[in-house]
């Protein structure tokens, strides 16, 4: 998913962006800052790579929420027209997160890159909360999914096989009564992708391909 600034987010990172805005609105804040970005990661829950890293550091997501909100407080009751603007620090975190993405040759900006961006920026509320809880950049780098240290692959042969099998199913209604072995093999191959977000991207690519075929 690509936003207006040209960042290509993974589905979960895009969710975090949306949740950050909702957290700002929930707290009656007329801006979206790094603190809301961190709350967005927390609100998304355990599924993201960022949350997995934090849990590996024995950091409770609820603890992050409590600590962050204690530093923020509730804003005055007000009616905002349109989405609250992003702070310059928030934008800097995204820029740093995108540098993390490009430096490792990744196509999409994920939640793990956002977490690294928060820590690299270092001065925002989110970074201060994480540091207070004992989270630092080096620890996160060490615990991030292994695909952060090498270019990400999406197992194109497996996807190609799955696309071909899917087309066969679409063209032959009778074959939908059973699942061909080649489909199962392809699905298993895609499912072997270890990184959660990379695997999700692969399945989303399959769905997008199927939608195009159905429209034809």
XYZ file of C-alpha atoms in Angstrom:
216
model
C 0.000 0.000 0.000
C 1.475 3.345 -1.081
C 0.515 6.580 0.644
C 0.578 10.140 -0.663
C 4.198 10.599 0.425
C 5.309 7.656 -1.670
C 5.947 5.211 1.177
C 5.036 1.633 0.341
C 3.683 0.120 3.544
C 3.050 -3.498 4.376
C -0.602 -4.126 5.301
C 0.217 -4.095 9.013
C 2.310 -0.938 8.777
C -0.569 0.737 6.942
C -2.844 -0.344 9.790
C -0.442 1.197 12.307
C -0.583 4.500 10.417
C -4.380 4.471 10.536
C -4.426 3.452 14.195
C -1.994 6.260 15.073
C -4.503 8.763 13.711
C -7.314 7.097 15.647
C -5.262 7.187 18.847
C -4.725 10.928 18.400
C -8.463 11.399 17.938
C -9.258 9.189 20.934
C -7.047 11.374 23.126
C -8.492 14.586 21.653
C -5.121 15.642 20.261
C -5.007 17.986 17.271
C -1.831 16.368 15.899
C -0.414 12.900 15.235
C 2.996 12.430 16.831
C 5.472 9.623 17.405
C 3.632 8.780 20.623
C 0.488 8.001 18.634
C 2.550 5.931 16.216
C 3.795 3.838 19.135
C 0.246 3.529 20.471
C -0.791 2.364 16.997
C 1.761 -0.464 17.182
C 0.410 -1.396 20.610
C -3.212 -1.253 19.461
C -2.516 -3.514 16.487
C -1.464 -6.181 18.967
C 0.809 -9.182 18.867
C 0.743 -9.926 15.135
C 3.201 -7.301 13.872
C 6.960 -7.814 13.660
C 7.472 -4.764 15.891
C 5.300 -6.273 18.631
C 7.132 -9.592 18.362
C 10.464 -7.822 18.895
C 9.144 -5.901 21.905
C 7.747 -9.074 23.447
C 11.097 -10.797 22.914
C 12.584 -8.026 25.050
C 10.004 -8.897 27.746
C 8.228 -5.586 27.173
C 4.501 -5.760 27.844
C 2.493 -3.862 25.233
C 0.042 -2.763 27.922
C 2.973 -1.289 29.828
C 3.947 0.778 26.789
C 0.376 2.051 26.495
C 0.209 3.025 30.168
C 3.582 4.774 30.125
C 2.847 6.640 26.904
C -0.574 7.846 27.989
C 0.808 8.979 31.350
C 3.096 11.366 29.477
C 0.365 12.637 27.176
C -2.853 13.158 29.038
C -6.233 13.800 27.468
C -6.650 16.844 25.260
C -9.590 19.275 25.490
C -12.895 18.192 24.030
C -12.847 19.637 20.524
C -14.232 19.042 17.072
C -11.569 18.684 14.395
C -12.343 19.053 10.716
C -10.451 16.429 8.790
C -7.597 14.232 10.005
C -5.109 15.752 12.468
C -1.776 16.718 10.847
C 1.413 14.729 11.281
C 4.104 16.410 13.366
C 7.544 17.080 11.821
C 8.998 14.504 14.221
C 6.478 11.901 13.026
C 7.513 12.590 9.432
C 11.169 12.298 10.409
C 10.503 8.880 11.945
C 8.890 7.716 8.694
C 11.847 9.021 6.693
C 14.266 7.155 8.968
C 12.099 4.034 8.794
C 12.196 4.225 5.011
C 15.982 4.492 5.128
C 15.998 1.274 7.141
C 13.883 -0.297 4.429
C 16.042 0.847 1.526
C 19.338 0.079 3.261
C 18.309 -3.576 3.421
C 16.874 -3.717 -0.076
C 13.284 -4.246 1.009
C 10.300 -3.327 -1.134
C 7.832 -2.472 1.616
C 8.078 -0.454 4.813
C 7.055 -2.670 7.725
C 6.297 -2.233 11.413
C 9.828 -3.321 12.298
C 11.207 -0.451 10.199
C 8.872 1.962 11.991
C 10.132 0.744 15.371
C 13.721 1.240 14.231
C 12.807 4.684 12.896
C 11.362 5.700 16.274
C 14.539 4.633 18.051
C 16.831 6.230 15.473
C 15.025 9.549 15.827
C 15.633 9.265 19.545
C 14.071 12.463 20.923
C 10.314 11.994 20.570
C 7.907 10.863 23.262
C 7.808 7.366 21.743
C 11.599 6.999 21.843
C 11.749 8.274 25.417
C 9.092 5.787 26.523
C 10.921 2.896 24.877
C 14.255 3.921 26.378
C 12.691 4.219 29.829
C 11.458 0.646 29.480
C 14.928 -0.535 28.493
C 14.518 -0.713 24.726
C 17.400 0.580 22.627
C 18.292 0.573 18.953
C 20.988 -2.098 19.168
C 18.757 -4.546 21.040
C 15.998 -4.097 18.487
C 18.427 -4.599 15.607
C 19.602 -7.849 17.156
C 16.074 -9.161 17.630
C 14.450 -7.987 14.412
C 13.484 -10.751 11.969
C 16.508 -12.195 10.205
C 15.264 -10.956 6.841
C 16.171 -7.423 7.974
C 19.822 -8.288 7.516
C 19.428 -9.746 4.034
C 17.332 -8.734 1.018
C 13.822 -10.133 1.289
C 12.743 -12.812 -1.160
C 9.173 -13.690 -1.978
C 9.695 -17.170 -3.431
C 8.594 -16.196 -6.927
C 8.561 -19.821 -8.225
C 6.010 -20.747 -5.563
C 3.853 -17.747 -6.393
C 4.082 -18.449 -10.127
C 2.937 -22.017 -9.526
C 0.081 -20.815 -7.348
C -1.032 -18.271 -9.955
C -1.079 -20.961 -12.637
C -3.073 -23.328 -10.442
C -5.509 -20.573 -9.509
C -6.100 -19.745 -13.180
C -6.781 -23.409 -13.839
C -9.413 -23.408 -11.090
C -11.057 -20.298 -12.501
C -11.166 -21.701 -16.028
C -12.495 -25.113 -15.012
C -15.429 -24.913 -12.548
C -15.423 -28.698 -12.074
C -11.892 -28.599 -10.669
C -13.164 -26.471 -7.783
C -14.732 -29.593 -6.314
C -11.303 -30.713 -5.151
C -7.965 -29.063 -4.365
C -5.282 -30.105 -6.884
C -1.976 -31.246 -5.333
C -0.134 -28.455 -7.176
C -2.265 -25.870 -5.346
C -1.496 -27.459 -1.998
C 2.208 -27.616 -2.825
C 2.279 -23.982 -3.879
C 0.405 -22.856 -0.781
C 2.772 -24.789 1.443
C 5.767 -23.211 -0.275
C 4.390 -19.712 0.219
C 3.493 -20.560 3.794
C 7.136 -21.494 4.428
C 8.134 -17.818 4.242
C 9.245 -17.228 7.819
C 8.609 -13.496 8.165
C 4.932 -12.858 8.941
C 4.637 -9.688 6.884
C 6.529 -11.107 3.894
C 4.219 -14.115 3.907
C 1.180 -11.850 4.128
C 2.494 -9.811 1.188
C 2.786 -13.017 -0.822
C -0.802 -14.027 -0.158
C -2.004 -10.496 -0.904
C -0.227 -10.728 -4.245
C -2.132 -13.934 -4.933
C -5.444 -12.304 -4.058
C -4.709 -9.306 -6.267
C -3.895 -11.644 -9.147
C -7.136 -13.575 -8.648
C -9.189 -10.380 -8.563
C -7.753 -9.339 -11.923
C -8.629 -12.721 -13.391
C -12.180 -12.614 -12.030
C -12.736 -9.133 -13.514
C -11.728 -10.429 -16.939
